[in-house]
Short mmCIF file of C-alpha atoms and ligand atoms in Angstrom, two decimals:
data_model
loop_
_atom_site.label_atom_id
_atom_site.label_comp_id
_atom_site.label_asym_id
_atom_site.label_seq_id
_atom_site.Cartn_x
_atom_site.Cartn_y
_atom_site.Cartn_z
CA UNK A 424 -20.05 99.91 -31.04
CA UNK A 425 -21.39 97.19 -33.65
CA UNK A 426 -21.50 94.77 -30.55
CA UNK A 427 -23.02 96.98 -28.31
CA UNK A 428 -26.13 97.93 -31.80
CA UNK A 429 -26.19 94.08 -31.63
CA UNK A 430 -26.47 93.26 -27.81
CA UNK A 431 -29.30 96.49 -27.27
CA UNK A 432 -31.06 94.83 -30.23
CA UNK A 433 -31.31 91.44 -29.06
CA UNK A 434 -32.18 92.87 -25.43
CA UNK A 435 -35.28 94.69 -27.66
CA UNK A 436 -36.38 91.51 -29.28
CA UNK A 437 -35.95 89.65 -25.73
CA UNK A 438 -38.24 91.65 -24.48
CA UNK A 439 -40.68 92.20 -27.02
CA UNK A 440 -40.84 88.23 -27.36
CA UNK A 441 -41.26 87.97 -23.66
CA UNK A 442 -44.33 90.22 -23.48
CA UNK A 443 -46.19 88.44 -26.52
CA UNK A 444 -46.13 85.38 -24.48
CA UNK A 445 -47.22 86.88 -21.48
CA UNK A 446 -50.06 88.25 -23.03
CA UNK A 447 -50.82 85.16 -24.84
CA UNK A 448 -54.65 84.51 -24.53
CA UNK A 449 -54.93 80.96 -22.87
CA UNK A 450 -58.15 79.18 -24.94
CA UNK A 451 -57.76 75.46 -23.07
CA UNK A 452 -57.03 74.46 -19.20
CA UNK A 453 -53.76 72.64 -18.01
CA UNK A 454 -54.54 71.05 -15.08
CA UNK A 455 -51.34 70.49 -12.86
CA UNK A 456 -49.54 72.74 -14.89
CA UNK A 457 -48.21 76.28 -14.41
CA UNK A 458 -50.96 78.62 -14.63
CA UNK A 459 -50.22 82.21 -15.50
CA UNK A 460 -52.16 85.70 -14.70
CA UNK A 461 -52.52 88.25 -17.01
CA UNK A 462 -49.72 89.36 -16.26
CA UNK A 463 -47.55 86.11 -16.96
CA UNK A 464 -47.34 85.65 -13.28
CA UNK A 465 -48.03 82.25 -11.78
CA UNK A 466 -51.54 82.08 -10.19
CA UNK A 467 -50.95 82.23 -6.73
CA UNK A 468 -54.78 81.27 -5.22
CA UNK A 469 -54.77 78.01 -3.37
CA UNK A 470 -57.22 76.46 -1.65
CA UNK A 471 -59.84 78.63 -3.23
CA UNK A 472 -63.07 79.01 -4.41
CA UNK A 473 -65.14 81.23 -7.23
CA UNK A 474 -67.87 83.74 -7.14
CA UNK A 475 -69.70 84.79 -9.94
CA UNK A 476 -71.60 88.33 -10.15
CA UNK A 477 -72.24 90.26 -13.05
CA UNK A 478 -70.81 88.32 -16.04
CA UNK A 479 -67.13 88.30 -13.74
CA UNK A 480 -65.69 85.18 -12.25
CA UNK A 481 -63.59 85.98 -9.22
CA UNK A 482 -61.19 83.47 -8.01
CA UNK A 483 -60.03 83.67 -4.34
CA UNK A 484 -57.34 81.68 -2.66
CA UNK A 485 -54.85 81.90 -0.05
CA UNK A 486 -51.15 83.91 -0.72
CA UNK A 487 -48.43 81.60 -0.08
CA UNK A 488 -45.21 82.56 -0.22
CA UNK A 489 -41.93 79.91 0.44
CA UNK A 490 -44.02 78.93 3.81
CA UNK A 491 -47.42 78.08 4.74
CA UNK A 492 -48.65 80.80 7.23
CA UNK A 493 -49.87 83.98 5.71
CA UNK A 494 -47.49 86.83 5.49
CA UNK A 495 -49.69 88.45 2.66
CA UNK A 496 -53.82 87.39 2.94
CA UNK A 497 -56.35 86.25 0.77
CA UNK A 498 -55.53 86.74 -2.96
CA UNK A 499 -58.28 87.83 -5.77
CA UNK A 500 -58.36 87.09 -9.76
CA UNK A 501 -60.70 87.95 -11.90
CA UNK A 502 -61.76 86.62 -15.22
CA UNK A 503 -65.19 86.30 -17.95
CA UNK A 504 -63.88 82.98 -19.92
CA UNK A 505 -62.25 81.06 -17.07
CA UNK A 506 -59.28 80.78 -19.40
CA UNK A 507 -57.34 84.19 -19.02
CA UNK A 508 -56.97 85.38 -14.97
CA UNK A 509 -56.51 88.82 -14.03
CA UNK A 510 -54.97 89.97 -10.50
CA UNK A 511 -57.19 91.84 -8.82
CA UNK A 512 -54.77 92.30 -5.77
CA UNK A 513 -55.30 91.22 -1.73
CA UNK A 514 -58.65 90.97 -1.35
CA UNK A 515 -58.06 90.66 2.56
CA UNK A 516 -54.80 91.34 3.61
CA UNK A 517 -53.20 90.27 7.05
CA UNK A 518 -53.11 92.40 9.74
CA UNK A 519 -49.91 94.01 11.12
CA UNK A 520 -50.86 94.48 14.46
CA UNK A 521 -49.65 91.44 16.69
CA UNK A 522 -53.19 91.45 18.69
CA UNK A 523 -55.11 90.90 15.79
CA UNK A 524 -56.73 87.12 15.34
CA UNK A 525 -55.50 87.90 11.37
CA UNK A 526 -51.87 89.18 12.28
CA UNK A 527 -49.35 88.17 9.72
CA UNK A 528 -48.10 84.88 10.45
CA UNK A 529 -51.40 82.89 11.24
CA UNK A 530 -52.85 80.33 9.15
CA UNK A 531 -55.19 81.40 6.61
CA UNK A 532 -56.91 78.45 4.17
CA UNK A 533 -59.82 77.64 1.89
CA UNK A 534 -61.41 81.37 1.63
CA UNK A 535 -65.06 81.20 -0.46
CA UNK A 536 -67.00 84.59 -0.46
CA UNK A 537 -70.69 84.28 -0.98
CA UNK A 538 -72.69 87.49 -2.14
CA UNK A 539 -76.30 88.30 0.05
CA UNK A 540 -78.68 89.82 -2.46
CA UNK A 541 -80.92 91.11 0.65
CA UNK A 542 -77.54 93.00 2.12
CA UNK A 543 -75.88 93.71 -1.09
CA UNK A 544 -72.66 92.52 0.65
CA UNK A 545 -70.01 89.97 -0.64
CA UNK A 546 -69.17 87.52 2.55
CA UNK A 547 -65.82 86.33 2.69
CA UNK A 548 -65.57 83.00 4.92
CA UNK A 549 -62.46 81.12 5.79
CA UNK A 550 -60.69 78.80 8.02
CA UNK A 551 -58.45 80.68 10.14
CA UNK A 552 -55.51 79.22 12.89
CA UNK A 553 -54.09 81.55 15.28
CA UNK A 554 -50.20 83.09 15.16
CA UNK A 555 -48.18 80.60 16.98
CA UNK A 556 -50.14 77.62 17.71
CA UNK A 557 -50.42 75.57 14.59
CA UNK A 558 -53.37 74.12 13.67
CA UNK A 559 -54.57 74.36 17.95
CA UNK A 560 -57.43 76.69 17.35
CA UNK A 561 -59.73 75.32 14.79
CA UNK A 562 -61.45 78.37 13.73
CA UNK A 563 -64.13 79.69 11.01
CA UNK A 564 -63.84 83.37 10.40
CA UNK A 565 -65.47 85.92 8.04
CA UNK A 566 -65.43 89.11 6.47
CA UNK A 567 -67.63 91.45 4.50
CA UNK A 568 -67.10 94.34 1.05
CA UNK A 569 -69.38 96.26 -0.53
CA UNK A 570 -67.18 94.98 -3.33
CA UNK A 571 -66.32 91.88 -4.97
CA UNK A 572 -63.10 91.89 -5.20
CA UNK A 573 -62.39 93.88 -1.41
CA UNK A 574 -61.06 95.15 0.42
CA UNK A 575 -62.54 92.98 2.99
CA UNK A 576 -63.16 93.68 6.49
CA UNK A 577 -62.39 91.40 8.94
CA UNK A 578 -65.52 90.59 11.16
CA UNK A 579 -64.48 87.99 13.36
CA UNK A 580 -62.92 84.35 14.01
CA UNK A 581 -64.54 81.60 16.26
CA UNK A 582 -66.03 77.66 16.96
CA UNK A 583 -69.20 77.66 15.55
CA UNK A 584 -72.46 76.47 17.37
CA UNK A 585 -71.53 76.93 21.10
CA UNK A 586 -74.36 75.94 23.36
CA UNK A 587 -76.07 74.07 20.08
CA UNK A 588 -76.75 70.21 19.60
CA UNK A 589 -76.48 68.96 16.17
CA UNK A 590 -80.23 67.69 14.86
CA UNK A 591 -80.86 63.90 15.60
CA UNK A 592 -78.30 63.87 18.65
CA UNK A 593 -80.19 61.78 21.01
CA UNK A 594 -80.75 62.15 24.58
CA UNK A 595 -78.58 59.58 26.03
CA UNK A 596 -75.78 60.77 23.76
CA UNK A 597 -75.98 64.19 25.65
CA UNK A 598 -74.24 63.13 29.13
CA UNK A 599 -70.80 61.50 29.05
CA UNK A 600 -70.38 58.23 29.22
CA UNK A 601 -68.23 56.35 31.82
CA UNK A 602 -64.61 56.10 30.74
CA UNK A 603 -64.83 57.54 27.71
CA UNK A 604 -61.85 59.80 28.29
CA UNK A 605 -59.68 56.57 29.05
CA UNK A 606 -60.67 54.88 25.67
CA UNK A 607 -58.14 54.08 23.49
CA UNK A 608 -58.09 55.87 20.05
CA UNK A 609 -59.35 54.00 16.97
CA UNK A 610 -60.74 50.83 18.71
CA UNK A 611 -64.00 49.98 17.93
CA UNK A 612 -65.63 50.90 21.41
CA UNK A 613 -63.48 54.11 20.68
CA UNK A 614 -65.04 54.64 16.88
CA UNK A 615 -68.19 53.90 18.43
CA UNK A 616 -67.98 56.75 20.55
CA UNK A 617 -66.83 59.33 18.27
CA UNK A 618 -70.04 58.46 16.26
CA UNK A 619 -72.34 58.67 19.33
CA UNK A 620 -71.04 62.32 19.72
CA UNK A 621 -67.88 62.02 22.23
CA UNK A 622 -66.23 65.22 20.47
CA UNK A 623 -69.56 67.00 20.42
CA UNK A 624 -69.86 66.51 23.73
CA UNK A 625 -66.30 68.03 24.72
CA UNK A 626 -66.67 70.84 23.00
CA UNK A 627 -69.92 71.50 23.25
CA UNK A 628 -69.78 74.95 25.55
CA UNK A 629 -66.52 76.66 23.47
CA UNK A 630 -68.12 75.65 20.25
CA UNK A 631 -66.85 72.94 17.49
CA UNK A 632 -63.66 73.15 15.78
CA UNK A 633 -63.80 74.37 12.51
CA UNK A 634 -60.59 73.12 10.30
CA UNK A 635 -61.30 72.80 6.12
CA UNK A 636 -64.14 74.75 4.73
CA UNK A 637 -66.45 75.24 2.37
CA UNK A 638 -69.37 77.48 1.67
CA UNK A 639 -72.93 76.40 -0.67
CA UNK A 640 -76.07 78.54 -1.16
CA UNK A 641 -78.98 76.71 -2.70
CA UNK A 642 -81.28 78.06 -5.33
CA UNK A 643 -83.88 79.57 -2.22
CA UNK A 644 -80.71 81.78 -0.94
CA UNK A 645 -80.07 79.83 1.89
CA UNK A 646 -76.57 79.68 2.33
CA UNK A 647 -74.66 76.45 4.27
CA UNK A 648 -71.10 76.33 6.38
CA UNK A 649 -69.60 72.63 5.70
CA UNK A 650 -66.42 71.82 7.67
CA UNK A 651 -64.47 68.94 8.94
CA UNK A 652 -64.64 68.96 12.88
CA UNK A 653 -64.16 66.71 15.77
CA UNK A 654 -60.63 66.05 15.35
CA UNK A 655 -60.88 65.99 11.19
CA UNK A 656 -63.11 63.00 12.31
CA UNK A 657 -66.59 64.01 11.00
CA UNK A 658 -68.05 66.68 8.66
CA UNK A 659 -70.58 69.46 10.21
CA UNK A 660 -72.95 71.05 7.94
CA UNK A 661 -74.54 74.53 9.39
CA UNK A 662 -76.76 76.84 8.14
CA UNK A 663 -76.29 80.57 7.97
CA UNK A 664 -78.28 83.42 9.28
CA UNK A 665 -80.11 85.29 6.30
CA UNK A 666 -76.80 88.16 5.91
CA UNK A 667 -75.02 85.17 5.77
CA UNK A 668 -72.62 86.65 8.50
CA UNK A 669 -73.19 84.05 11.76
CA UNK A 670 -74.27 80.78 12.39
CA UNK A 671 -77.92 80.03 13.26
CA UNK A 672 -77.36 77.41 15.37
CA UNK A 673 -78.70 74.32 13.24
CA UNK A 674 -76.23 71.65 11.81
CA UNK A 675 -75.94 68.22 11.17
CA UNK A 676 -72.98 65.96 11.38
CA UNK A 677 -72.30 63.98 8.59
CA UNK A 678 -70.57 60.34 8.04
CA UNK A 679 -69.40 60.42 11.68
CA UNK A 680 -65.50 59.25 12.40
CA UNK A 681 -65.41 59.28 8.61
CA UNK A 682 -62.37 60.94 8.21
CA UNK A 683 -63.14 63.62 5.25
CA UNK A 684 -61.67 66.70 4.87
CA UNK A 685 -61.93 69.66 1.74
CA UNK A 686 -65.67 69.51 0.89
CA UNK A 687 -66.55 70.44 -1.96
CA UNK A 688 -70.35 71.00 -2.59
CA UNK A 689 -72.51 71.21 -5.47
CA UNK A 690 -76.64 70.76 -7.07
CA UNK A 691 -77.57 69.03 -9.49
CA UNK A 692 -81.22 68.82 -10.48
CA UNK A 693 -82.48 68.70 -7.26
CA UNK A 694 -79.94 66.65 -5.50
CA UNK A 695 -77.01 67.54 -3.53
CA UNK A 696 -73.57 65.67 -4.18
CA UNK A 697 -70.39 66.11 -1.89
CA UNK A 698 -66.65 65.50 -2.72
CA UNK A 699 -64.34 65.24 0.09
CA UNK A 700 -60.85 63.81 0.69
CA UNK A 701 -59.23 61.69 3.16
CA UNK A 702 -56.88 63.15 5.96
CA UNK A 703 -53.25 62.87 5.14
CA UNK A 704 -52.17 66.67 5.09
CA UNK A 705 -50.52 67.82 2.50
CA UNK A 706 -50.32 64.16 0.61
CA UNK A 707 -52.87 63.33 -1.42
CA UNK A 708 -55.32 60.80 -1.40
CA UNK A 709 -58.26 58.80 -2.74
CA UNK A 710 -61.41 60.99 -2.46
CA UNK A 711 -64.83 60.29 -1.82
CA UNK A 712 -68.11 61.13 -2.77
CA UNK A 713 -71.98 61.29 -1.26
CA UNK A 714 -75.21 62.63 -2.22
CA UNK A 715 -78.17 63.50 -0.71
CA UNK A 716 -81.91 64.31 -1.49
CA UNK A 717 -82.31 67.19 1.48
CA UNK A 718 -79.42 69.32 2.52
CA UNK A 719 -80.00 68.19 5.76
CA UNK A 720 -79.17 64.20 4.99
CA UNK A 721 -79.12 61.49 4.86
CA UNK A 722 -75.85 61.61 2.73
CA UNK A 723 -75.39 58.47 1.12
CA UNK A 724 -71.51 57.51 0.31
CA UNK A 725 -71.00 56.63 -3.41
CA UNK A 726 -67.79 56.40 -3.18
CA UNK A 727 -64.14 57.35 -5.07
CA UNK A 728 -65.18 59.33 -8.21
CA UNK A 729 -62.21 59.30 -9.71
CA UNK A 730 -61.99 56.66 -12.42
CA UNK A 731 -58.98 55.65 -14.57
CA UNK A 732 -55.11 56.00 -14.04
CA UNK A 733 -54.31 58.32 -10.40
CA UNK A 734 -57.69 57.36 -8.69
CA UNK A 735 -55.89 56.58 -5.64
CA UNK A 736 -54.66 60.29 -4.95
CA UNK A 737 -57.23 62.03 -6.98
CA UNK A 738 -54.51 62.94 -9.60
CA UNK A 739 -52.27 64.24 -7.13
CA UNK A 740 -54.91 66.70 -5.43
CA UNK A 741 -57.15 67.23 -3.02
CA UNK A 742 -60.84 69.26 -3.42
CA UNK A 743 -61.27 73.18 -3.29
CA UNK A 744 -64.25 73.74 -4.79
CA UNK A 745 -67.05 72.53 -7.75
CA UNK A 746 -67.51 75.61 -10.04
CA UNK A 747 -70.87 75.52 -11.67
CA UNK A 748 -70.40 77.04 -15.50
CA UNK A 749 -72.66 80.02 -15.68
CA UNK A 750 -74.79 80.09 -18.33
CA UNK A 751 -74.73 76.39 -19.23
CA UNK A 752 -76.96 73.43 -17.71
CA UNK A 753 -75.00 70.90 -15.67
CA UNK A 754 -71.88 72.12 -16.40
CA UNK A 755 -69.25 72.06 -13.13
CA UNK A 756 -65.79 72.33 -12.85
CA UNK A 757 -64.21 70.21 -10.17
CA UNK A 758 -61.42 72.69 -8.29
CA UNK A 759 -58.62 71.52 -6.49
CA UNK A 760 -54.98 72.03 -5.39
CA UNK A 761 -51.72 70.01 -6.07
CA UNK A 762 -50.08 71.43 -2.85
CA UNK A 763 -45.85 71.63 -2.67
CA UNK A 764 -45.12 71.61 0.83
CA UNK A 765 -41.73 72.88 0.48
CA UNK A 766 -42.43 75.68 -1.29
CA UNK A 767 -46.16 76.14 -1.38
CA UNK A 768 -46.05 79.30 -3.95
CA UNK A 769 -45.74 76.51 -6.64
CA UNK A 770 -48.33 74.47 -5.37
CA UNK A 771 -50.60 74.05 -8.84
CA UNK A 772 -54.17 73.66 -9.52
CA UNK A 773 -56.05 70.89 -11.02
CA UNK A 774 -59.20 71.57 -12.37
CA UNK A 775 -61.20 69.07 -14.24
CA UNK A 776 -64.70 68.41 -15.96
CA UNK A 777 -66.83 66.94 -13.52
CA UNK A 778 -69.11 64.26 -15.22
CA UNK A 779 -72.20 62.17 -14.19
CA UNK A 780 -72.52 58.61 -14.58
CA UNK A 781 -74.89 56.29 -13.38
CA UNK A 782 -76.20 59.11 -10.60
CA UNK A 783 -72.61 59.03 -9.43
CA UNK A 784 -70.33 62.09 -10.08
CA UNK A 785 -66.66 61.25 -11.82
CA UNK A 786 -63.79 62.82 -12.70
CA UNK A 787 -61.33 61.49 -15.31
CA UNK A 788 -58.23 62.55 -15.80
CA UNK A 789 -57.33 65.23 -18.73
CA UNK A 790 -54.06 67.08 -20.07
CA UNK A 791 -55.81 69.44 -21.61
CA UNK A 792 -59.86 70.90 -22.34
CA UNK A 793 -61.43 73.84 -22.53
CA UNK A 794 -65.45 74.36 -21.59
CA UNK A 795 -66.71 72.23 -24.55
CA UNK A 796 -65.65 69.16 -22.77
CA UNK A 797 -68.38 70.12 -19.96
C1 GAL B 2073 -54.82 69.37 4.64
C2 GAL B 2073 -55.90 70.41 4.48
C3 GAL B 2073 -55.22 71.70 4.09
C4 GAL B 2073 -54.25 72.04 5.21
C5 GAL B 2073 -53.29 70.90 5.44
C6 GAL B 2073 -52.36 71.15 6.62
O1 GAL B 2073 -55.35 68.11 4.92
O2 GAL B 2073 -56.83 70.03 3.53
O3 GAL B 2073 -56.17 72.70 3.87
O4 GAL B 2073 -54.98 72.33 6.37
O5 GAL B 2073 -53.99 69.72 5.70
O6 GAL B 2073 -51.57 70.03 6.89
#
């Protein structure tokens, strides 16, 4: 009887020990580390991106589970001090009817939701890859709520800008060019035709692919589709129509056969600066950096902007998304994921002060901060 007092007793204090630290207030960020909810419950949002509306922060990221398809949808936190993450639940779930372009089992990444002022709607956009055929279909899809944290409806998936020409395409790039089909890929005459639109050409009628994502709306409202296309080759920028639901049919291609993949957008006074990475899946690599004075280019490269020990694979990640810190000049929060192919669930998130120096936006490597360090 004594044993069993005992063994209920240290059950109780098991328990009550494991709730305190659940509930444990986080003050600092761990970047890389395990990142618990609310509820004690590692964060699972990858590939994500914030909004901010009414004093909330909502984080949104893809489900995974021990594969990479989506069996569950896009996932929704919400939090006021960026420390301490509430669930908020499946802010679009998949679909479990087979004929649906968002049936469990196809690929969902890199949702951002965007909220139109003039429609009073929260837009969900994402890259989206059909049931069954890998990474084949290349699509940007969206979705709409009335509220910020969904349920979402599912609108539609497709290749943007069928029918459209990118600005500054010039004439003689418009017709194909003999034996282009036959070149061999990566020479330079091949390289040379990439960047004199060989892709755009191709796919020209369907539309372009549309592969990682990334949504920005500038100060006038104007919101902006970024995504790598053309093979993962070169980077499209688009903008939206004014209920930011469709494409309006003017883009611009940046850093042709560049190679850059998980944009990541942001403004600082008055100029635009882009983080990307380079294309090696799941691995991580060195990323890049650009800026530009107009939206619409030039975008100048400025290269890595990592600085210090892990520079070469961005400190084991690869971009999601640049948070500005409401409330505070200048203050941005570079976003991105440490992914674990073989059991994505655990994939962890690195987020890090992003600096200026020199015009040139850098990231340095940090155990440990909270918002002071911004
Ligand atoms: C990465 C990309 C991820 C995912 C992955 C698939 O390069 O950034 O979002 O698409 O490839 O291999």
């Amino acid at each position: 009887m004594k044993y069993i007092k005992l063994l209920l007793f240290s059950g109780f204090l098991f328990f009550c020990l494991k709730s305190q630290s659940q509930n444990e207030k986080a003050s600092s960020i761990h970047p890389g580390e395990i990142w618990k909810d609310t509820d004690g419950v590692h964060i699972n949002a990858h590939g994500g991106g914030v909004l901010y509306t009414k004093g909330i922060y909502y984080w949104f990221g893809e489900h995974k589970g021990e594969t990479n398809d989506a069996r569950v949808g896009v996932t929704c936190y919400s939090s006021k001090d960026l420390y301490n993450w509430k669930n908020e639940g499946i802010a679009l779930p998949v679909s479990n009817d087979p004929n649906s372009e968002i049936t469990s089992g196809c690929i969902i990444e890199r949702p951002k939701v965007i909220y139109n002022s003039k429609t009073k709607k929260y837009v969900m956009w994402f890259h989206l890859e059909l049931k069954g055929q890998s990474y084949k279909a290349s699509r940007t899809a969206v979705a709409v709520s009335k509220n910020p944290a969904g349920p979402y409806t599912f609108i539609k998936s497709y290749r943007p800008n069928a029918g459209k020409w990118p600005i500054g395409f010039k004439e003689e790039w418009k017709k194909s060019m003999a034996g282009e089909g036959t070149l061999k890929w990566w020479t330079p005459e091949w390289r040379k035709s990439v960047e004199e639109g060989l892709f755009v050409r191709r796919d020209f009628t369907a539309g372009q692919m549309s592969r990682d994502m990334q949504i920005f709306v500038d100060d006038d409202g104007k919101a902006y589709h970024i995504h790598s296309s053309e093979e993962n080759l070169t980077l499209h920028l688009s903008e939206l129509t004014d209920d930011y639901l469709d494409f309006k049919g003017k883009y611009i291609t940046i850093a042709p056969a560049g190679h850059n993949e998980a944009p990541a957008i942001y403004k600082q006074d008055g100029i635009y600066y882009m983080i990307t990475s380079g294309c090696t899946g799941w691995d991580p690599n060195a990323a890049r950096s650009f800026k530009a004075s107009s939206i619409w280019g030039p975008w100048e490269k400025l290269g890595n902007p990592c600085r210090g020990e892990g520079v070469e694979t961005t400190f084991e990640s690869q971009s999601t998304y640049i948070l500005p810190v409401a409330g505070k000049k200048n203050a941005f929060i570079f976003m991105a994921d440490r992914w674990r192919p073989k059991n994505p669930r655990d994939g962890r998130y690195v987020w890090l002060p992003l600096k200026m120096e020199n015009g040139h936006p850098v990231l340095y490597w940090k155990e440990q901060w909270t918002l002071n360090d911004l």
